[in-house]
mmCIF file of C-alpha atoms in Angstrom:
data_model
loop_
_atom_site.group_PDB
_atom_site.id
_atom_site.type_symbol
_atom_site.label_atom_id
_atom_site.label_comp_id
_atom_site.label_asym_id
_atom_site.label_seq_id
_atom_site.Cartn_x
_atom_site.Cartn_y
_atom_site.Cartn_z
ATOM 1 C CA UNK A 1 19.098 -6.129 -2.984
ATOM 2 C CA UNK A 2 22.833 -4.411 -3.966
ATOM 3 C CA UNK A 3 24.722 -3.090 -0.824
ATOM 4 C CA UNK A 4 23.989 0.203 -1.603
ATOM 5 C CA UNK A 5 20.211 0.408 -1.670
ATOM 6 C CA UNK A 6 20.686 -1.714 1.681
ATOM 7 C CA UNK A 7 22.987 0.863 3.174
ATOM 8 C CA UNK A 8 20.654 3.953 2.291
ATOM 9 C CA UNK A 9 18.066 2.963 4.224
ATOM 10 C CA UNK A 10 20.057 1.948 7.043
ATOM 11 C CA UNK A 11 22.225 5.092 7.059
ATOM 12 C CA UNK A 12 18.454 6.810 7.609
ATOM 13 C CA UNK A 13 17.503 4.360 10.219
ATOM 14 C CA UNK A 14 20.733 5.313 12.022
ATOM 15 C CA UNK A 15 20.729 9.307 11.307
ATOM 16 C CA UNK A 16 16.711 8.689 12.834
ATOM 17 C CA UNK A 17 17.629 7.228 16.277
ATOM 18 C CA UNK A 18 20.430 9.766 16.455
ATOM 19 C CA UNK A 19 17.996 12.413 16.066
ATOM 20 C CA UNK A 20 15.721 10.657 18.849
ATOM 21 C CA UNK A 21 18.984 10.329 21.325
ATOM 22 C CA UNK A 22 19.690 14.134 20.870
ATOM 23 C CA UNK A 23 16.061 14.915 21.320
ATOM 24 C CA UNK A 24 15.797 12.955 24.238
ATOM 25 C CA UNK A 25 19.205 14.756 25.811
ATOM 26 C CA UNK A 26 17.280 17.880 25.024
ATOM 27 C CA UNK A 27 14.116 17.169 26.444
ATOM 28 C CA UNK A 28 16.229 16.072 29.960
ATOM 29 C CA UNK A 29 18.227 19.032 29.828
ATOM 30 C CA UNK A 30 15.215 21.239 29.321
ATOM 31 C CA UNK A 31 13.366 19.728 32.415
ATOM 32 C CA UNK A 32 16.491 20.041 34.452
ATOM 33 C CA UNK A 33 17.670 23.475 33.569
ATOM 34 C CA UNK A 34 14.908 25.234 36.202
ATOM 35 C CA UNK A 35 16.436 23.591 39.129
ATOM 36 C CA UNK A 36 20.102 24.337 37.943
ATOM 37 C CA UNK A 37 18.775 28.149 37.670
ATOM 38 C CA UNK A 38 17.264 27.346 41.623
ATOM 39 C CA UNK A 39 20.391 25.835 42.725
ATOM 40 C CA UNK A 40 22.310 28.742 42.056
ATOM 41 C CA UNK A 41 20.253 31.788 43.029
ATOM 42 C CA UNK A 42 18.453 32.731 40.103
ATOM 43 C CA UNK A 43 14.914 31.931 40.224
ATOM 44 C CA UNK A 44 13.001 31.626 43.225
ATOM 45 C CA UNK A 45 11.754 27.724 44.079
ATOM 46 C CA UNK A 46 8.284 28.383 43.092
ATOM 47 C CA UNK A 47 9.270 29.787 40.093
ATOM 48 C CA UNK A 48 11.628 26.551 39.420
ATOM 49 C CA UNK A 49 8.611 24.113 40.446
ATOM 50 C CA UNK A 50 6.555 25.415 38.107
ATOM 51 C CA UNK A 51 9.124 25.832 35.410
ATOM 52 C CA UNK A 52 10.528 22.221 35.890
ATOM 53 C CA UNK A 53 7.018 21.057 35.806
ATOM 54 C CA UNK A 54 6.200 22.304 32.390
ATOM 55 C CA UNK A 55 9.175 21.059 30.920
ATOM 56 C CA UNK A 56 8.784 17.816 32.748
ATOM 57 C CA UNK A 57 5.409 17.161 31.352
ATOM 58 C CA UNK A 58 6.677 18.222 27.712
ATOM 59 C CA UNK A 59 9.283 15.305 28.106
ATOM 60 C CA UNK A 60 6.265 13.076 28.985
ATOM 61 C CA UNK A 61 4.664 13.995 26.238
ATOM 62 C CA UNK A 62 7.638 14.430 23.508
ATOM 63 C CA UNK A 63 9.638 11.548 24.498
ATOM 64 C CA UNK A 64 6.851 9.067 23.860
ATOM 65 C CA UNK A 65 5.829 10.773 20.217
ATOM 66 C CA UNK A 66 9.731 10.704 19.399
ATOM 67 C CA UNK A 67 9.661 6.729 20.186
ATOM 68 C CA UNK A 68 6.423 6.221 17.568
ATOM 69 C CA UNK A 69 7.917 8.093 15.110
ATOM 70 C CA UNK A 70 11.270 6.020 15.112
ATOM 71 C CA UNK A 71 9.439 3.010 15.744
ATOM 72 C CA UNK A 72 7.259 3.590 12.527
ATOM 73 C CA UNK A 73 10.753 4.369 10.755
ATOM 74 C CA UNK A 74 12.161 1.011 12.011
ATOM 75 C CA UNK A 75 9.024 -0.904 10.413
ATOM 76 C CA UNK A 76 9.375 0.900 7.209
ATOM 77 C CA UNK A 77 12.655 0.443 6.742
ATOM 78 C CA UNK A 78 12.237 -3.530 7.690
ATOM 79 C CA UNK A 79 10.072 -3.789 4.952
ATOM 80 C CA UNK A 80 11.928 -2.424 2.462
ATOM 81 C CA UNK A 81 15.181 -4.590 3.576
ATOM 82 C CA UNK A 82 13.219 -7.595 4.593
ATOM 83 C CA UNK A 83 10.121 -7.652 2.949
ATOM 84 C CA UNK A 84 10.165 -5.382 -0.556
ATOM 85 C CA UNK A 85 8.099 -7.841 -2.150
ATOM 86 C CA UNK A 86 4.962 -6.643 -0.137
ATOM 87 C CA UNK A 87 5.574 -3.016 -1.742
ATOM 88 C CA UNK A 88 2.497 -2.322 -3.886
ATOM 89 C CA UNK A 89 2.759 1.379 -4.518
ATOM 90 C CA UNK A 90 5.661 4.043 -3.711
ATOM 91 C CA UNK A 91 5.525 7.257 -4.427
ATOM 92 C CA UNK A 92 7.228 10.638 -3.084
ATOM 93 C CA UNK A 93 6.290 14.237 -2.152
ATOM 94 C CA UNK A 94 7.076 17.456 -1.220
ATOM 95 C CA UNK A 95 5.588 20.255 1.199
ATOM 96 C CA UNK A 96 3.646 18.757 4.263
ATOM 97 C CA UNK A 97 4.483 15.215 4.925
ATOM 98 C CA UNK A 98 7.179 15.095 2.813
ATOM 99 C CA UNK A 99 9.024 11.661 2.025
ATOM 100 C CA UNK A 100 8.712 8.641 0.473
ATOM 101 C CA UNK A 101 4.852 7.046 0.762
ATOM 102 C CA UNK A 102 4.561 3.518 0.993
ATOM 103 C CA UNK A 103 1.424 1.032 0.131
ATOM 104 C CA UNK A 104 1.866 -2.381 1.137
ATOM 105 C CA UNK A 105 -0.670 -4.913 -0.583
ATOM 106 C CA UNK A 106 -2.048 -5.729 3.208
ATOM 107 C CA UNK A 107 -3.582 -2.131 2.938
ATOM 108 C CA UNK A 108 -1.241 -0.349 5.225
ATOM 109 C CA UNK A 109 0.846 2.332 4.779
ATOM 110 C CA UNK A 110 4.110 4.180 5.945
ATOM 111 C CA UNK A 111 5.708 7.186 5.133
ATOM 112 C CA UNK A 112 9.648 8.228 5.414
ATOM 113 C CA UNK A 113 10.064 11.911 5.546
ATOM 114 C CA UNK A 114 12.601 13.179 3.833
ATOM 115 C CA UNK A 115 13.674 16.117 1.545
ATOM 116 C CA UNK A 116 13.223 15.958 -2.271
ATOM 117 C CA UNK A 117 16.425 14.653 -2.700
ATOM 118 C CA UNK A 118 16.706 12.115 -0.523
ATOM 119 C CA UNK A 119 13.098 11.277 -1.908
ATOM 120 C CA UNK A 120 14.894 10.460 -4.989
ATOM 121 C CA UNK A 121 17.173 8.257 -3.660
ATOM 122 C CA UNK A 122 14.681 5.941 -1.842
ATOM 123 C CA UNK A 123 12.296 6.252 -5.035
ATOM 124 C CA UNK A 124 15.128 4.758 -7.041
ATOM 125 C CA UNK A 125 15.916 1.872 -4.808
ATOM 126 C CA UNK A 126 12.686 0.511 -4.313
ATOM 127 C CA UNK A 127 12.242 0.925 -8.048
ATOM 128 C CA UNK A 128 15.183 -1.737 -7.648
ATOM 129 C CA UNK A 129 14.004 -3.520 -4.695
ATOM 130 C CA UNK A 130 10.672 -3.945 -5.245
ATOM 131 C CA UNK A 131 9.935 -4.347 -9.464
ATOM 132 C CA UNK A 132 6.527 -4.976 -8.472
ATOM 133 C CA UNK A 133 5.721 -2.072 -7.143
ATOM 134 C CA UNK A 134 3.638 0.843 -8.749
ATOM 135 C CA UNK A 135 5.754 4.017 -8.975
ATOM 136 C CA UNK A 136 4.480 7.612 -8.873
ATOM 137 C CA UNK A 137 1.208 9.640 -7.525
ATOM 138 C CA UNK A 138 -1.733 9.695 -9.930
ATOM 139 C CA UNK A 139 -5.485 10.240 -8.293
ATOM 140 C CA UNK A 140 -6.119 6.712 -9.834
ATOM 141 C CA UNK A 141 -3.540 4.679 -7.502
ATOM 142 C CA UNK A 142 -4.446 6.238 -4.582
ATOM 143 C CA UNK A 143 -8.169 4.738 -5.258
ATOM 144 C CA UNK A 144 -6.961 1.460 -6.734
ATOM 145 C CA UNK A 145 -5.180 1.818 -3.301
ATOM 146 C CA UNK A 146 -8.099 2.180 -1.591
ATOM 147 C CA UNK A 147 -10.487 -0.325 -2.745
ATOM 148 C CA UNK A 148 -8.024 -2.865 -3.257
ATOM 149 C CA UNK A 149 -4.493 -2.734 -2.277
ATOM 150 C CA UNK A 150 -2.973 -5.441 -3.948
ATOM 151 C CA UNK A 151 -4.288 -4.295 -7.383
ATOM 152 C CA UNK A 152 -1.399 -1.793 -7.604
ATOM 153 C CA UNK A 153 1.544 -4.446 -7.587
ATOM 154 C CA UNK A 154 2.592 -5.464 -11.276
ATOM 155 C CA UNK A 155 3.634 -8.740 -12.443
ATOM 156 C CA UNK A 156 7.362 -8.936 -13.182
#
């Protein structure tokens, strides 16, 4: 793998958990902001409770999502820089669930979302990375996919 299709995926690994940190500093902030409104006069404490409650159980909620998401981002991008040779099929797309799709020959999948350009980018560099791999969406992969996941990786 050149140093440049290494450091494109890792500068979106490190962009990700950035976005997770400031998410997380929001969520906190959020949750604490009714009792700074309490502490100084402007919202009664019932009001604040309740208020600090909500917000409390979005971060309980949020927080945990946030973690999955990077978590799934860190696997994907460990197979690409450790493991591209289990790429069977990748193929990008636009609108809802936008990124760069993923079909490993085990059967499992991953997505990276992304814009269109960025798409690109990682399209590209697995097409480097990963020779084997079957590039583009066509109804027929995504059933070769289905009934058998290794069929999709070519001989190089």
């Amino acid at each position: 793998m050149n140093k440049a299709d290494e450091q494109l995926f890792q500068a979106y690994a490190a962009r990700t958990r950035r976005h997770l940190r400031i998410a997380i500093v929001i969520f906190v902030v959020v949750a604490a902001l009714p009792w700074v409104f309490w502490a100084i006069g402007s919202l009664p404490l019932l009001r604040a409770e309740q208020l600090a409650a909500g917000a409390g159980l979005l971060a309980l909620v949020g927080v945990p999502v946030l973690a999955l998401l990077a978590k799934g981002t860190r696997a994907t991008i460990a197979v690409l820089l450790e493991r591209p040779h289990e790429v069977g099929w990748a193929y990008g797309s636009t609108g809802n669930g936008a990124g760069l799709h993923l079909g490993l020959a085990s059967g499992k999948k991953f997505l990276l979302s992304a814009d269109i350009h960025r798409v690109r980018q990682f399209l590209a560099a697995v097409a480097r990375i990963a020779p084997q791999a079957t590039l583009g969406f066509e109804p027929a992969h995504e059933q070769a996919f289905r009934r058998s996941p290794e069929s999709l990786r070519r001989s190089v």
